[in-house]
Short mmCIF file of C-alpha atoms in Angstrom, two decimals:
data_model
loop_
_atom_site.label_atom_id
_atom_site.label_comp_id
_atom_site.label_asym_id
_atom_site.label_seq_id
_atom_site.Cartn_x
_atom_site.Cartn_y
_atom_site.Cartn_z
CA UNK R 1 63.50 88.37 81.66
CA UNK R 2 60.29 86.68 82.78
CA UNK R 3 59.99 86.81 86.57
CA UNK R 4 62.45 87.51 89.38
CA UNK R 5 61.85 87.78 93.12
CA UNK R 6 62.66 91.14 94.67
CA UNK R 7 65.82 90.92 96.74
CA UNK R 8 65.23 91.58 100.46
CA UNK R 9 66.61 95.14 100.37
CA UNK R 10 64.57 95.95 97.25
CA UNK R 11 61.47 94.63 99.01
CA UNK R 12 62.27 96.83 102.02
CA UNK R 13 62.50 99.94 99.82
CA UNK R 14 59.25 99.01 98.10
CA UNK R 15 57.33 98.81 101.37
CA UNK R 16 59.05 101.76 103.07
CA UNK R 17 57.55 104.18 100.56
CA UNK R 18 54.42 106.17 101.30
CA UNK R 19 52.66 108.97 99.36
CA UNK R 20 54.40 111.59 101.54
CA UNK R 21 57.77 109.80 101.40
CA UNK R 22 58.53 108.71 97.82
CA UNK R 23 61.59 106.50 97.50
CA UNK R 24 62.88 107.14 94.01
CA UNK R 25 66.31 108.19 92.84
CA UNK R 26 66.63 111.00 90.35
CA UNK R 27 69.07 112.64 87.97
CA UNK R 28 68.81 115.96 86.17
CA UNK R 29 70.94 115.91 83.01
CA UNK R 30 71.68 119.11 81.06
CA UNK R 31 72.53 118.80 77.36
CA UNK R 32 73.88 121.35 74.93
CA UNK R 33 72.01 122.05 71.69
CA UNK R 34 72.03 119.37 69.03
CA UNK R 35 74.76 120.40 66.56
CA UNK R 36 73.75 121.00 62.92
CA UNK R 37 74.04 117.82 60.91
CA UNK R 38 75.29 119.37 57.74
CA UNK R 39 73.29 116.94 55.61
CA UNK R 40 70.70 118.77 53.48
CA UNK R 41 67.16 117.49 53.77
CA UNK R 42 67.82 115.49 56.93
CA UNK R 43 65.17 115.91 59.63
CA UNK R 44 66.28 117.29 63.00
CA UNK R 45 66.64 114.84 65.87
CA UNK R 46 63.37 114.18 67.71
CA UNK R 47 64.80 113.89 71.21
CA UNK R 48 61.51 112.78 72.78
CA UNK R 49 61.13 109.94 70.29
CA UNK R 50 64.78 108.99 70.77
CA UNK R 51 64.35 108.88 74.55
CA UNK R 52 61.24 106.72 74.23
CA UNK R 53 62.84 104.24 71.82
CA UNK R 54 66.00 103.83 73.86
CA UNK R 55 64.17 103.52 77.19
CA UNK R 56 61.86 100.90 75.69
CA UNK R 57 64.94 98.91 74.63
CA UNK R 58 66.17 98.55 78.23
CA UNK R 59 64.66 95.25 79.49
CA UNK R 60 64.72 96.34 83.13
CA UNK R 61 62.48 99.31 82.38
CA UNK R 62 59.71 96.98 81.21
CA UNK R 63 59.42 95.28 84.59
CA UNK R 64 56.76 95.96 87.22
CA UNK R 65 56.28 94.64 90.77
CA UNK R 66 53.59 92.09 91.54
CA UNK R 67 52.75 90.13 94.67
CA UNK R 68 53.49 86.41 94.76
CA UNK R 69 52.05 83.52 96.74
CA UNK R 70 55.45 82.18 97.79
CA UNK R 71 57.33 83.28 99.69
CA UNK R 72 54.47 84.68 101.74
CA UNK R 73 54.72 88.46 101.77
CA UNK R 74 57.14 88.50 98.85
CA UNK R 75 56.97 90.22 95.49
CA UNK R 76 58.53 89.71 92.08
CA UNK R 77 59.57 91.65 89.03
CA UNK R 78 57.64 90.57 85.95
CA UNK R 79 57.32 91.95 82.44
CA UNK R 80 54.41 94.37 82.05
CA UNK R 81 52.18 92.77 79.38
CA UNK R 82 50.67 96.17 78.55
CA UNK R 83 53.94 98.12 78.58
CA UNK R 84 53.65 101.48 76.80
CA UNK R 85 56.76 103.64 76.98
CA UNK R 86 54.69 106.78 76.38
CA UNK R 87 53.21 106.34 79.85
CA UNK R 88 56.68 106.95 81.23
CA UNK R 89 58.35 109.45 78.88
CA UNK R 90 56.94 112.98 78.79
CA UNK R 91 57.84 116.41 77.41
CA UNK R 92 57.46 119.75 79.21
CA UNK R 93 58.26 123.17 77.74
CA UNK R 94 59.64 125.78 80.11
CA UNK R 95 60.08 129.54 79.77
CA UNK R 96 63.60 130.18 78.56
CA UNK R 97 64.42 133.33 80.55
CA UNK R 98 66.32 131.41 83.27
CA UNK R 99 66.26 127.85 82.00
CA UNK R 100 68.59 126.28 84.64
CA UNK R 101 66.56 127.77 87.50
CA UNK R 102 63.29 126.67 85.91
CA UNK R 103 64.54 123.11 85.45
CA UNK R 104 65.52 122.92 89.15
CA UNK R 105 62.13 124.28 90.19
CA UNK R 106 60.26 121.81 88.01
CA UNK R 107 62.54 118.93 89.04
CA UNK R 108 61.59 119.59 92.67
CA UNK R 109 57.90 119.53 91.79
CA UNK R 110 58.28 116.28 89.85
CA UNK R 111 60.40 114.66 92.58
CA UNK R 112 57.54 115.19 95.04
CA UNK R 113 55.33 112.78 93.12
CA UNK R 114 55.70 109.03 93.73
CA UNK R 115 56.00 106.90 90.61
CA UNK R 116 52.96 104.79 89.72
CA UNK R 117 53.20 101.45 91.54
CA UNK R 118 51.04 99.48 89.10
CA UNK R 119 53.43 100.22 86.24
CA UNK R 120 57.18 99.78 85.81
CA UNK R 121 58.33 102.26 88.51
CA UNK R 122 60.21 104.92 86.52
CA UNK R 123 59.65 108.16 84.61
CA UNK R 124 61.61 110.40 82.23
CA UNK R 125 60.88 114.02 81.39
CA UNK R 126 62.31 116.00 78.48
CA UNK R 127 62.52 119.64 79.57
CA UNK R 128 63.03 122.13 76.76
CA UNK R 129 62.58 125.83 76.06
CA UNK R 130 66.11 127.23 76.38
CA UNK R 131 66.79 130.01 73.84
CA UNK R 132 69.98 128.32 72.57
CA UNK R 133 68.28 124.97 71.93
CA UNK R 134 69.81 123.21 74.92
CA UNK R 135 67.55 120.95 76.98
CA UNK R 136 67.42 118.82 80.11
CA UNK R 137 66.23 115.33 80.96
CA UNK R 138 64.92 114.35 84.40
CA UNK R 139 65.04 110.62 85.22
CA UNK R 140 63.22 109.01 88.16
CA UNK R 141 63.82 105.38 89.17
CA UNK R 142 62.27 103.75 92.22
CA UNK R 143 64.92 102.72 94.75
CA UNK R 144 63.60 99.15 94.61
CA UNK R 145 64.57 99.11 90.94
CA UNK R 146 68.13 100.27 91.40
CA UNK R 147 70.84 101.63 93.67
CA UNK R 148 73.15 104.35 92.39
CA UNK R 149 75.44 102.11 90.32
CA UNK R 150 72.56 100.10 88.89
CA UNK R 151 70.72 103.36 88.08
CA UNK R 152 73.74 104.54 86.11
CA UNK R 153 73.83 101.24 84.21
CA UNK R 154 70.11 101.51 83.37
CA UNK R 155 70.18 105.20 82.52
CA UNK R 156 73.28 104.84 80.37
CA UNK R 157 71.17 103.07 77.76
CA UNK R 158 69.75 106.40 76.59
CA UNK R 159 73.16 107.82 75.61
CA UNK R 160 74.42 107.62 72.03
CA UNK R 161 77.70 105.98 72.97
CA UNK R 162 76.09 103.10 74.88
CA UNK R 163 72.92 102.65 72.79
CA UNK R 164 74.88 102.30 69.55
CA UNK R 165 77.74 100.21 70.94
CA UNK R 166 78.07 96.67 69.66
CA UNK R 167 80.53 94.60 71.61
CA UNK R 168 81.37 91.13 70.34
CA UNK R 169 79.73 88.45 72.41
CA UNK R 170 82.10 86.47 74.58
CA UNK R 171 82.11 82.74 74.06
CA UNK R 172 80.77 81.18 77.27
CA UNK R 173 83.14 78.91 79.10
CA UNK R 174 81.90 75.33 79.47
CA UNK R 175 80.74 74.56 82.98
CA UNK R 176 81.44 71.21 84.59
CA UNK R 177 78.38 69.06 85.15
CA UNK R 178 76.82 69.62 88.55
CA UNK R 179 74.51 67.33 90.43
CA UNK R 180 71.04 68.56 91.32
CA UNK R 181 71.78 67.33 94.84
CA UNK R 182 74.60 69.23 96.56
CA UNK R 183 77.29 67.04 98.01
CA UNK R 184 78.50 67.14 101.63
CA UNK R 185 81.26 69.63 100.84
CA UNK R 186 78.89 72.07 99.17
CA UNK R 187 76.34 71.71 101.96
CA UNK R 188 79.05 72.44 104.49
CA UNK R 189 80.10 75.54 102.52
CA UNK R 190 76.51 76.77 102.28
CA UNK R 191 76.02 76.29 106.01
CA UNK R 192 79.28 78.09 106.77
CA UNK R 193 78.31 81.04 104.56
CA UNK R 194 74.87 81.22 106.17
CA UNK R 195 76.34 81.19 109.67
CA UNK R 196 78.77 83.92 108.62
CA UNK R 197 75.89 86.03 107.30
CA UNK R 198 73.93 85.55 110.52
CA UNK R 199 76.98 86.38 112.61
CA UNK R 200 77.50 89.63 110.70
CA UNK R 201 73.79 90.43 111.04
CA UNK R 202 73.94 89.97 114.82
CA UNK R 203 77.03 92.17 115.00
CA UNK R 204 75.44 94.89 112.86
CA UNK R 205 72.20 94.64 114.84
CA UNK R 206 74.07 95.19 118.10
CA UNK R 207 75.84 98.19 116.59
CA UNK R 208 72.50 99.63 115.42
CA UNK R 209 70.98 99.26 118.89
CA UNK R 210 74.05 100.75 120.55
CA UNK R 211 74.20 103.67 118.15
CA UNK R 212 70.47 104.33 118.50
CA UNK R 213 70.67 104.36 122.30
CA UNK R 214 73.70 106.63 122.22
CA UNK R 215 71.86 109.10 119.98
CA UNK R 216 68.53 108.93 121.76
CA UNK R 217 69.37 111.95 123.87
CA UNK R 218 70.07 113.96 120.73
CA UNK R 219 66.53 113.66 119.39
CA UNK R 220 65.22 116.58 121.44
CA UNK R 221 65.25 119.00 118.51
CA UNK R 222 68.34 120.95 119.57
CA UNK R 223 71.44 119.51 117.90
CA UNK R 224 70.35 119.13 114.29
CA UNK R 225 66.88 120.66 114.25
CA UNK R 226 67.44 122.15 110.80
CA UNK R 227 68.12 118.66 109.40
CA UNK R 228 65.21 116.86 111.07
CA UNK R 229 61.65 117.62 110.06
CA UNK R 230 58.25 116.07 109.72
CA UNK R 231 57.67 115.71 106.02
CA UNK R 232 55.64 118.43 104.35
CA UNK R 233 55.32 116.33 101.20
CA UNK R 234 57.13 119.04 99.23
CA UNK R 235 60.62 119.10 97.72
CA UNK R 236 63.23 121.65 96.79
CA UNK R 237 66.13 120.94 94.44
CA UNK R 238 69.35 122.93 94.11
CA UNK R 239 72.56 122.25 92.23
CA UNK R 240 76.22 123.19 92.51
CA UNK R 241 79.28 122.55 90.36
CA UNK R 242 82.84 122.30 91.69
CA UNK R 243 86.02 122.06 89.56
CA UNK R 244 87.40 118.54 89.92
CA UNK R 245 91.00 119.64 89.40
CA UNK R 246 90.78 121.87 92.49
CA UNK R 247 89.35 118.99 94.53
CA UNK R 248 92.29 116.82 93.46
CA UNK R 249 94.75 119.62 94.21
CA UNK R 250 93.51 119.66 97.81
CA UNK R 251 93.71 115.86 97.93
CA UNK R 252 97.28 115.82 96.70
CA UNK R 253 98.27 118.38 99.31
CA UNK R 254 96.60 116.72 102.28
CA UNK R 255 96.31 113.02 101.48
CA UNK R 256 93.18 110.93 101.63
CA UNK R 257 90.70 110.76 98.77
CA UNK R 258 88.70 113.17 96.64
CA UNK R 259 85.59 111.94 98.44
CA UNK R 260 87.17 112.99 101.77
CA UNK R 261 87.61 116.49 100.37
CA UNK R 262 84.01 116.62 99.17
CA UNK R 263 82.69 115.41 102.54
CA UNK R 264 84.73 118.14 104.26
CA UNK R 265 83.27 120.69 101.83
CA UNK R 266 79.76 119.51 102.76
CA UNK R 267 80.61 119.84 106.47
CA UNK R 268 81.92 123.37 105.99
CA UNK R 269 78.92 124.35 103.87
CA UNK R 270 76.57 123.14 106.62
CA UNK R 271 78.48 125.22 109.17
CA UNK R 272 78.23 128.29 106.90
CA UNK R 273 74.54 127.57 106.32
CA UNK R 274 73.80 127.35 110.06
CA UNK R 275 75.52 130.69 110.52
CA UNK R 276 73.63 132.28 107.63
CA UNK R 277 70.35 131.19 109.18
CA UNK R 278 71.32 132.75 112.48
CA UNK R 279 71.22 129.34 114.17
CA UNK R 280 73.64 128.26 116.89
CA UNK R 281 75.99 125.49 115.91
CA UNK R 282 74.78 122.03 116.95
CA UNK R 283 76.04 120.68 120.25
CA UNK R 284 76.98 117.45 118.48
CA UNK R 285 78.14 117.09 114.91
CA UNK R 286 75.45 115.86 112.50
CA UNK R 287 75.96 112.31 111.34
CA UNK R 288 75.97 111.42 107.65
CA UNK R 289 75.21 108.07 106.10
CA UNK R 290 77.72 107.51 103.30
CA UNK R 291 76.43 104.61 101.15
CA UNK R 292 78.93 101.99 100.01
CA UNK R 293 78.35 99.63 97.10
CA UNK R 294 78.83 95.93 97.84
CA UNK R 295 79.39 95.20 94.16
CA UNK R 296 82.82 94.08 93.08
CA UNK R 297 84.82 96.70 91.14
CA UNK R 298 84.63 95.99 87.44
CA UNK R 299 81.90 93.41 87.93
CA UNK R 300 78.46 93.51 86.32
CA UNK R 301 75.95 95.86 88.00
CA UNK R 302 73.54 92.99 88.66
CA UNK R 303 69.86 93.35 89.51
CA UNK R 304 68.50 95.33 92.42
CA UNK R 305 70.28 96.98 95.32
CA UNK R 306 73.57 95.87 96.83
CA UNK R 307 74.39 98.46 99.47
CA UNK R 308 76.07 98.95 102.80
CA UNK R 309 77.12 102.21 104.38
CA UNK R 310 79.48 104.12 106.64
CA UNK R 311 78.40 106.53 109.37
CA UNK R 312 80.48 109.70 109.60
CA UNK R 313 80.16 112.60 112.01
CA UNK R 314 80.54 115.69 109.84
CA UNK R 315 82.81 118.11 111.80
CA UNK R 316 80.47 121.10 111.59
CA UNK R 317 81.53 122.35 115.02
CA UNK R 318 85.19 122.59 113.91
CA UNK R 319 86.07 126.15 112.83
CA UNK R 320 89.27 125.40 110.91
CA UNK R 321 88.75 124.07 107.33
CA UNK R 322 92.01 122.06 107.39
CA UNK R 323 91.06 120.48 110.71
CA UNK R 324 87.64 119.61 109.30
CA UNK R 325 89.27 117.80 106.41
CA UNK R 326 91.64 115.97 108.75
CA UNK R 327 88.69 114.86 110.91
CA UNK R 328 86.78 113.58 107.87
CA UNK R 329 89.83 111.70 106.59
CA UNK R 330 90.39 110.11 110.00
CA UNK R 331 86.73 109.08 110.29
CA UNK R 332 86.61 107.58 106.79
CA UNK R 333 89.93 105.76 107.30
CA UNK R 334 88.49 104.21 110.46
CA UNK R 335 85.33 103.18 108.58
CA UNK R 336 87.31 101.61 105.74
CA UNK R 337 89.54 99.71 108.16
CA UNK R 338 86.42 98.15 109.72
CA UNK R 339 84.94 97.45 106.28
CA UNK R 340 81.41 97.80 104.84
CA UNK R 341 80.07 94.75 106.71
CA UNK R 342 80.51 96.10 110.24
CA UNK R 343 79.03 98.90 112.29
CA UNK R 344 75.62 100.53 112.41
CA UNK R 345 76.09 102.02 108.94
CA UNK R 346 75.76 98.52 107.48
CA UNK R 347 72.12 98.38 108.61
CA UNK R 348 71.04 97.57 105.03
CA UNK R 349 72.63 94.13 105.50
CA UNK R 350 69.93 93.28 108.05
CA UNK R 351 67.34 93.30 105.26
CA UNK R 352 68.86 90.10 103.86
CA UNK R 353 68.08 88.25 107.10
CA UNK R 354 64.40 89.21 107.37
CA UNK R 355 61.41 87.25 106.06
CA UNK R 356 59.37 89.07 103.37
CA UNK R 357 56.45 89.37 105.82
CA UNK R 358 58.70 91.37 108.14
CA UNK R 359 59.34 93.88 105.35
CA UNK R 360 55.67 94.09 104.47
CA UNK R 361 54.32 94.60 107.99
CA UNK R 362 57.36 96.12 109.66
CA UNK R 363 57.80 98.95 107.15
CA UNK R 364 55.69 101.47 109.15
CA UNK R 365 57.91 100.89 112.20
CA UNK R 366 61.17 100.88 110.25
CA UNK R 367 60.32 104.01 108.24
CA UNK R 368 61.19 106.36 111.09
CA UNK R 369 64.28 104.47 112.22
CA UNK R 370 66.69 106.37 109.94
CA UNK R 371 66.58 109.40 112.22
CA UNK R 372 67.87 107.25 115.07
CA UNK R 373 71.04 106.51 113.10
CA UNK R 374 71.90 109.50 110.93
CA UNK R 375 70.89 113.08 110.12
CA UNK R 376 71.47 113.28 106.39
CA UNK R 377 72.56 111.23 103.41
CA UNK R 378 75.73 112.12 101.46
CA UNK R 379 76.42 109.85 98.50
CA UNK R 380 78.64 109.77 95.42
CA UNK R 381 77.33 108.30 92.16
CA UNK R 382 80.02 107.31 89.62
CA UNK R 383 79.54 108.11 85.94
CA UNK R 384 81.37 106.88 82.83
CA UNK R 385 84.54 108.88 82.21
CA UNK R 386 83.99 109.14 78.47
CA UNK R 387 82.10 112.04 76.91
CA UNK R 388 78.37 111.29 76.55
CA UNK R 389 75.66 112.68 74.28
CA UNK R 390 71.99 112.26 73.41
CA UNK R 391 70.99 112.62 69.77
CA UNK R 392 74.32 114.36 69.16
CA UNK R 393 73.70 116.87 71.97
CA UNK R 394 76.66 116.80 74.38
CA UNK R 395 76.03 116.09 78.05
CA UNK R 396 77.10 119.21 79.94
CA UNK R 397 76.18 118.23 83.49
CA UNK R 398 74.39 115.49 85.40
CA UNK R 399 73.11 116.24 88.89
CA UNK R 400 72.14 113.09 90.86
CA UNK R 401 69.30 113.29 93.37
CA UNK R 402 68.88 110.98 96.35
CA UNK R 403 65.63 110.21 98.22
CA UNK R 404 64.89 111.66 101.65
CA UNK R 405 64.49 109.34 104.62
CA UNK R 406 61.45 109.90 106.80
CA UNK R 407 62.05 112.60 109.40
CA UNK R 408 65.01 114.10 107.52
CA UNK R 409 65.17 117.23 105.44
CA UNK R 410 68.34 116.98 103.32
CA UNK R 411 70.12 114.57 100.98
CA UNK R 412 73.30 115.36 99.03
CA UNK R 413 74.44 113.41 95.95
CA UNK R 414 77.60 114.03 93.88
CA UNK R 415 78.82 112.85 90.46
CA UNK R 416 82.18 113.69 88.85
CA UNK R 417 81.91 114.15 85.09
CA UNK R 418 83.73 116.17 82.46
CA UNK R 419 86.23 117.71 84.87
CA UNK R 420 83.52 118.91 87.25
CA UNK R 421 81.77 117.56 90.34
CA UNK R 422 78.04 118.00 89.88
CA UNK R 423 76.16 118.12 93.17
CA UNK R 424 72.42 117.66 93.52
CA UNK R 425 70.72 118.67 96.76
CA UNK R 426 67.20 117.51 97.60
CA UNK R 427 65.41 118.95 100.64
CA UNK R 428 62.02 119.08 102.26
CA UNK R 429 60.50 122.26 100.84
CA UNK R 430 59.09 123.53 104.13
CA UNK R 431 62.09 122.66 106.30
CA UNK R 432 64.76 124.05 103.93
CA UNK R 433 63.29 126.92 101.89
CA UNK R 434 66.80 128.40 101.45
CA UNK R 435 68.41 125.41 99.77
CA UNK R 436 70.10 127.67 97.19
CA UNK R 437 72.11 129.25 100.02
CA UNK R 438 73.46 125.85 101.00
CA UNK R 439 74.37 125.13 97.37
CA UNK R 440 76.28 128.42 97.17
CA UNK R 441 78.07 127.61 100.42
CA UNK R 442 79.65 124.53 98.81
CA UNK R 443 81.61 126.71 96.38
CA UNK R 444 82.65 129.07 99.18
CA UNK R 445 83.94 126.16 101.27
CA UNK R 446 86.08 124.77 98.47
CA UNK R 447 87.58 128.28 98.17
CA UNK R 448 88.72 128.01 101.80
CA UNK R 449 90.54 124.73 101.13
CA UNK R 450 91.88 125.83 97.75
CA UNK R 451 91.88 129.65 97.48
CA UNK R 452 91.24 130.74 93.89
CA UNK R 453 94.06 132.48 92.10
CA UNK R 454 93.77 136.25 91.98
CA UNK R 455 94.27 137.85 88.56
#
């Protein structure tokens, strides 16, 4: 991999970042202790060295961003000639008294810090110190480097099952010879595709303007004041774990999808959290951006970001849990019927139609635009279904962490794995000092939809 221009959306993420608003994804993975090997005289696994070797073997993690002459305002990924994996992989020992709480506290502190822009934009931290020998790994990847699915594909290279896998190479199919000069039919097809892209961009742009105007009256601090905040430059991280079988039991009883159930749980948790803070319920339901991958199912992850999104009003003002779930299901069904290329939630598609100079110089104006469209981000990050391990240590949980948009104080990311849904919450530290209360409310809300069995 020598050099590759940043895709328009990647370039937008690169320029939207500022020191107070880092734009990296994260994941906090908890591993059990490395099991005894049983082989006398064999050295114990050096997890830090293993992390470094496997990260260094991922070609994408050797790439940094550099400016280019053409196109004007553009940038490209190129191999770092001085790449040193030890600049990116670090070890931190924590007190073992309450290891999970300490890892969340430290993860928040590390998520505050932007990744170095002159180097390949990623970091990994080995967090150890648990009395039982378990440990955690925090991964940070700049959003320009990857969206959620691409991040999973990159991060998977550290796991034993992926790093040691050797799949037989497929024999490439012969391609028919193709002229360097496209014929009339191909030119017509290219023009038709371009016009279709521009038509979708105009439609999305009109939806963005209409949605922004409709919400302008809501930006007076009253409806979702707890979710809108000027950035303090600090972060808090909290985690929650929900049993996946209970989520599916609700789904089977009500219809829809497991993601509908989880979105309804988030809505109910926000309602409970407002009440616990002594705040009145918002006059209008907060709006969530629900990212949607534009990648084809089963296809290769591909480089860079390929995202669209749905906008969903989370029914926080609805008191009945079943009615909240029905409202979420109806809203998501309507979004899916329209598709990921329509509506204001597909605003990421506009990046493809802008010149690189527009991303470079328009970033300061665009940075605050997220608040005009949505109040918080709620995303689901898929993980491999098979059991994963690192150096023989089993993966117990993986909590994804999404970046915060400027002017917003909360992002929620969810990953099903090992029969559980692991939820990572990232918040502005000053705006949401009680993030643990919101994490606890998620469990309480699932109990309302699926009451636990009494002994």
